[in-house]
Short mmCIF file of C-alpha atoms in Angstrom, two decimals:
data_model
loop_
_atom_site.label_atom_id
_atom_site.label_comp_id
_atom_site.label_asym_id
_atom_site.label_seq_id
_atom_site.Cartn_x
_atom_site.Cartn_y
_atom_site.Cartn_z
CA UNK A 1 80.42 115.76 118.04
CA UNK A 2 81.19 118.89 120.06
CA UNK A 3 83.30 116.96 122.60
CA UNK A 4 85.00 114.73 120.05
CA UNK A 5 88.81 114.77 120.30
CA UNK A 6 89.87 115.22 116.68
CA UNK A 7 93.58 115.37 117.52
CA UNK A 8 93.43 111.99 119.25
CA UNK A 9 91.40 110.61 116.35
CA UNK A 10 94.03 111.81 113.88
CA UNK A 11 96.73 109.98 115.86
CA UNK A 12 94.67 106.80 115.88
CA UNK A 13 93.97 106.95 112.16
CA UNK A 14 97.68 107.53 111.46
CA UNK A 15 98.58 104.47 113.51
CA UNK A 16 95.90 102.41 111.78
CA UNK A 17 97.26 103.41 108.38
CA UNK A 18 100.79 102.39 109.42
CA UNK A 19 99.49 98.92 110.35
CA UNK A 20 97.46 98.63 107.15
CA UNK A 21 100.56 99.35 105.06
CA UNK A 22 102.08 96.11 106.35
CA UNK A 23 99.11 94.02 105.19
CA UNK A 24 98.98 92.32 101.77
CA UNK A 25 97.38 94.58 99.16
CA UNK A 26 94.11 92.59 98.81
CA UNK A 27 93.53 92.81 102.57
CA UNK A 28 94.28 96.48 103.18
CA UNK A 29 90.71 97.75 102.83
CA UNK A 30 89.31 95.07 105.13
CA UNK A 31 92.11 95.59 107.64
CA UNK A 32 91.36 99.32 107.75
CA UNK A 33 87.64 98.69 108.24
CA UNK A 34 88.17 96.34 111.17
CA UNK A 35 90.80 98.44 112.92
CA UNK A 36 88.81 101.63 112.41
CA UNK A 37 85.71 99.98 113.86
CA UNK A 38 87.61 98.85 116.95
CA UNK A 39 89.47 102.14 117.47
CA UNK A 40 86.25 104.17 117.40
CA UNK A 41 83.99 101.58 119.00
CA UNK A 42 82.97 103.95 121.80
CA UNK A 43 81.31 106.43 119.45
CA UNK A 44 77.49 106.27 119.36
CA UNK A 45 76.43 104.15 116.40
CA UNK A 46 73.15 104.25 114.50
CA UNK A 47 72.13 102.72 111.22
CA UNK A 48 72.13 104.89 108.05
CA UNK A 49 68.46 105.83 108.62
CA UNK A 50 69.21 107.03 112.15
CA UNK A 51 66.71 104.62 113.68
CA UNK A 52 67.55 101.52 115.70
CA UNK A 53 71.10 101.45 117.17
CA UNK A 54 73.24 98.65 115.79
CA UNK A 55 74.98 96.49 118.45
CA UNK A 56 78.65 97.49 118.69
CA UNK A 57 79.94 93.96 118.28
CA UNK A 58 78.27 93.68 114.87
CA UNK A 59 79.18 97.09 113.44
CA UNK A 60 81.75 97.76 110.75
CA UNK A 61 82.54 100.46 108.21
CA UNK A 62 81.29 99.87 104.69
CA UNK A 63 83.25 100.92 101.61
CA UNK A 64 81.01 103.97 101.18
CA UNK A 65 81.70 105.11 104.74
CA UNK A 66 78.33 104.07 106.18
CA UNK A 67 77.88 101.74 109.13
CA UNK A 68 76.82 98.19 108.45
CA UNK A 69 76.42 94.91 110.27
CA UNK A 70 79.51 92.74 109.91
CA UNK A 71 78.35 89.40 111.26
CA UNK A 72 81.58 88.93 113.19
CA UNK A 73 82.79 85.38 113.62
CA UNK A 74 82.23 83.97 117.09
CA UNK A 75 85.33 83.20 119.11
CA UNK A 76 86.28 79.52 119.31
CA UNK A 77 85.24 77.90 122.57
CA UNK A 78 88.73 77.63 124.08
CA UNK A 79 89.50 81.28 123.35
CA UNK A 80 86.08 82.43 124.58
CA UNK A 81 86.63 80.61 127.89
CA UNK A 82 90.12 82.11 128.21
CA UNK A 83 88.83 85.61 127.43
CA UNK A 84 85.97 85.38 129.89
CA UNK A 85 88.08 83.95 132.72
CA UNK A 86 91.00 86.36 132.37
CA UNK A 87 89.17 89.53 131.41
CA UNK A 88 90.23 89.78 127.76
CA UNK A 89 87.74 91.68 125.59
CA UNK A 90 86.67 90.91 122.05
CA UNK A 91 87.76 94.43 121.11
CA UNK A 92 91.31 93.70 122.28
CA UNK A 93 91.46 90.51 120.22
CA UNK A 94 90.17 92.33 117.14
CA UNK A 95 92.95 94.90 117.52
CA UNK A 96 95.54 92.14 117.32
CA UNK A 97 94.01 89.78 114.76
CA UNK A 98 91.79 90.03 111.70
CA UNK A 99 89.48 87.43 113.18
CA UNK A 100 86.82 87.74 110.49
CA UNK A 101 89.32 87.10 107.71
CA UNK A 102 89.84 83.58 106.42
CA UNK A 103 92.46 82.60 107.33
CA UNK A 104 92.80 84.67 110.50
CA UNK A 105 95.66 87.16 110.23
CA UNK A 106 97.85 88.59 112.97
CA UNK A 107 98.23 92.39 112.78
CA UNK A 108 99.88 93.06 116.15
CA UNK A 109 103.37 94.49 116.54
CA UNK A 110 105.86 93.37 119.15
CA UNK A 111 107.69 96.57 119.99
CA UNK A 112 109.95 95.65 122.89
CA UNK A 113 113.65 95.67 122.05
CA UNK A 114 114.47 93.14 124.78
CA UNK A 115 114.93 89.89 122.85
CA UNK A 116 113.90 87.49 125.61
CA UNK A 117 110.74 89.49 126.31
CA UNK A 118 109.92 89.69 122.60
CA UNK A 119 110.40 85.93 122.29
CA UNK A 120 108.03 85.24 125.17
CA UNK A 121 105.41 87.62 123.77
CA UNK A 122 105.65 85.95 120.37
CA UNK A 123 105.33 82.47 121.88
CA UNK A 124 102.20 83.52 123.74
CA UNK A 125 100.64 85.16 120.70
CA UNK A 126 101.37 82.14 118.50
CA UNK A 127 99.54 79.97 121.02
CA UNK A 128 96.61 82.39 121.03
CA UNK A 129 96.54 82.51 117.23
CA UNK A 130 96.43 78.72 117.14
CA UNK A 131 93.50 78.86 119.52
CA UNK A 132 91.69 81.26 117.20
CA UNK A 133 92.42 79.08 114.18
CA UNK A 134 91.99 75.59 115.63
CA UNK A 135 90.16 76.06 118.96
CA UNK A 136 93.19 74.76 120.86
CA UNK A 137 95.58 77.03 122.73
CA UNK A 138 98.28 74.49 122.08
CA UNK A 139 100.96 73.94 119.44
CA UNK A 140 103.72 71.46 118.64
CA UNK A 141 107.10 72.73 119.81
CA UNK A 142 108.73 72.58 116.32
CA UNK A 143 105.90 74.70 114.88
CA UNK A 144 106.27 77.19 117.71
CA UNK A 145 110.01 77.45 117.20
CA UNK A 146 109.55 77.94 113.45
CA UNK A 147 106.99 80.72 114.03
CA UNK A 148 109.44 82.55 116.29
CA UNK A 149 112.19 82.06 113.71
CA UNK A 150 109.94 83.36 110.91
CA UNK A 151 109.32 86.49 112.99
CA UNK A 152 113.07 87.10 113.21
CA UNK A 153 113.11 86.62 116.98
CA UNK A 154 114.85 83.25 117.27
CA UNK A 155 118.39 83.06 118.64
CA UNK A 156 120.60 80.66 120.57
CA UNK A 157 118.99 81.67 123.86
CA UNK A 158 115.43 80.81 122.82
CA UNK A 159 115.22 77.51 124.69
CA UNK A 160 116.89 79.11 127.70
CA UNK A 161 114.17 81.77 127.74
CA UNK A 162 111.48 79.10 127.62
CA UNK A 163 113.04 77.03 130.40
CA UNK A 164 113.43 80.16 132.54
CA UNK A 165 109.66 80.65 132.18
CA UNK A 166 108.78 76.97 132.52
CA UNK A 167 106.12 77.74 135.12
CA UNK A 168 104.00 79.30 132.37
CA UNK A 169 103.95 76.14 130.29
CA UNK A 170 103.21 72.46 130.38
CA UNK A 171 104.07 69.75 127.91
CA UNK A 172 107.23 70.29 125.89
CA UNK A 173 108.72 73.02 128.08
CA UNK A 174 110.20 72.06 131.44
CA UNK A 175 112.72 73.76 133.67
CA UNK A 176 115.26 71.03 132.90
CA UNK A 177 114.85 70.59 129.16
CA UNK A 178 112.75 71.04 126.03
CA UNK A 179 110.92 67.94 124.82
CA UNK A 180 110.97 68.67 121.11
CA UNK A 181 108.56 65.90 120.17
CA UNK A 182 105.76 67.23 122.37
CA UNK A 183 103.30 70.10 122.28
CA UNK A 184 103.29 73.33 124.25
CA UNK A 185 100.30 74.36 126.38
CA UNK A 186 99.77 77.01 129.05
CA UNK A 187 99.30 76.61 132.78
CA UNK A 188 96.88 78.86 134.66
CA UNK A 189 99.80 81.18 135.35
CA UNK A 190 100.62 81.10 131.65
CA UNK A 191 97.05 82.01 130.73
CA UNK A 192 97.26 85.03 133.02
CA UNK A 193 100.54 86.08 131.40
CA UNK A 194 98.92 85.71 127.99
CA UNK A 195 96.07 87.98 129.11
CA UNK A 196 98.59 90.55 130.34
CA UNK A 197 100.43 90.42 127.01
CA UNK A 198 97.18 90.83 125.06
CA UNK A 199 96.36 93.91 127.13
CA UNK A 200 99.85 95.32 126.61
CA UNK A 201 99.93 94.73 122.85
CA UNK A 202 96.34 95.86 122.29
CA UNK A 203 97.11 99.10 124.08
CA UNK A 204 100.22 99.76 122.02
CA UNK A 205 98.95 98.65 118.60
CA UNK A 206 96.07 101.12 118.16
#
């Protein structure tokens, strides 16, 4: 522990606590455990007897402060393929979602003040969340619009923002118009943008 950066750790714990405060009361303890485990994943981990190391992907913090195996839920196939192809790590996803909770909960924060950029980030994250929940990185346009509205990011320029970024999408979103009765999916370019957004949000949320 001689080289451990306690000041940096204090900053991380403070940020974790600020995120936890936004979670529903019954989920706060679990949220803290998961975020703490991800934030300090690079520390050497051993079991309470100091014997066989526990694999990082299966380690969490128990209520008594000891390390324990968590039995993390495997990523759905569509998300696993996306993550592998575009270099998204499981640790990044666990920073942004409580994947082991049922139902899965989003804990990321969109911090940009530019409305069009925030809208695009939210759209991408809603698609990813649907992939985590239903194994399909795809969602009906009305559901997508409602999710953006519920997040307080919807305005009269929402469809304009989508059409301006039509190259990222296929299905309901085209450069000419929005087909409200269809679903929204991502092109290869859209998948890459999603990966970039995951990296950006994961870096700024913990």
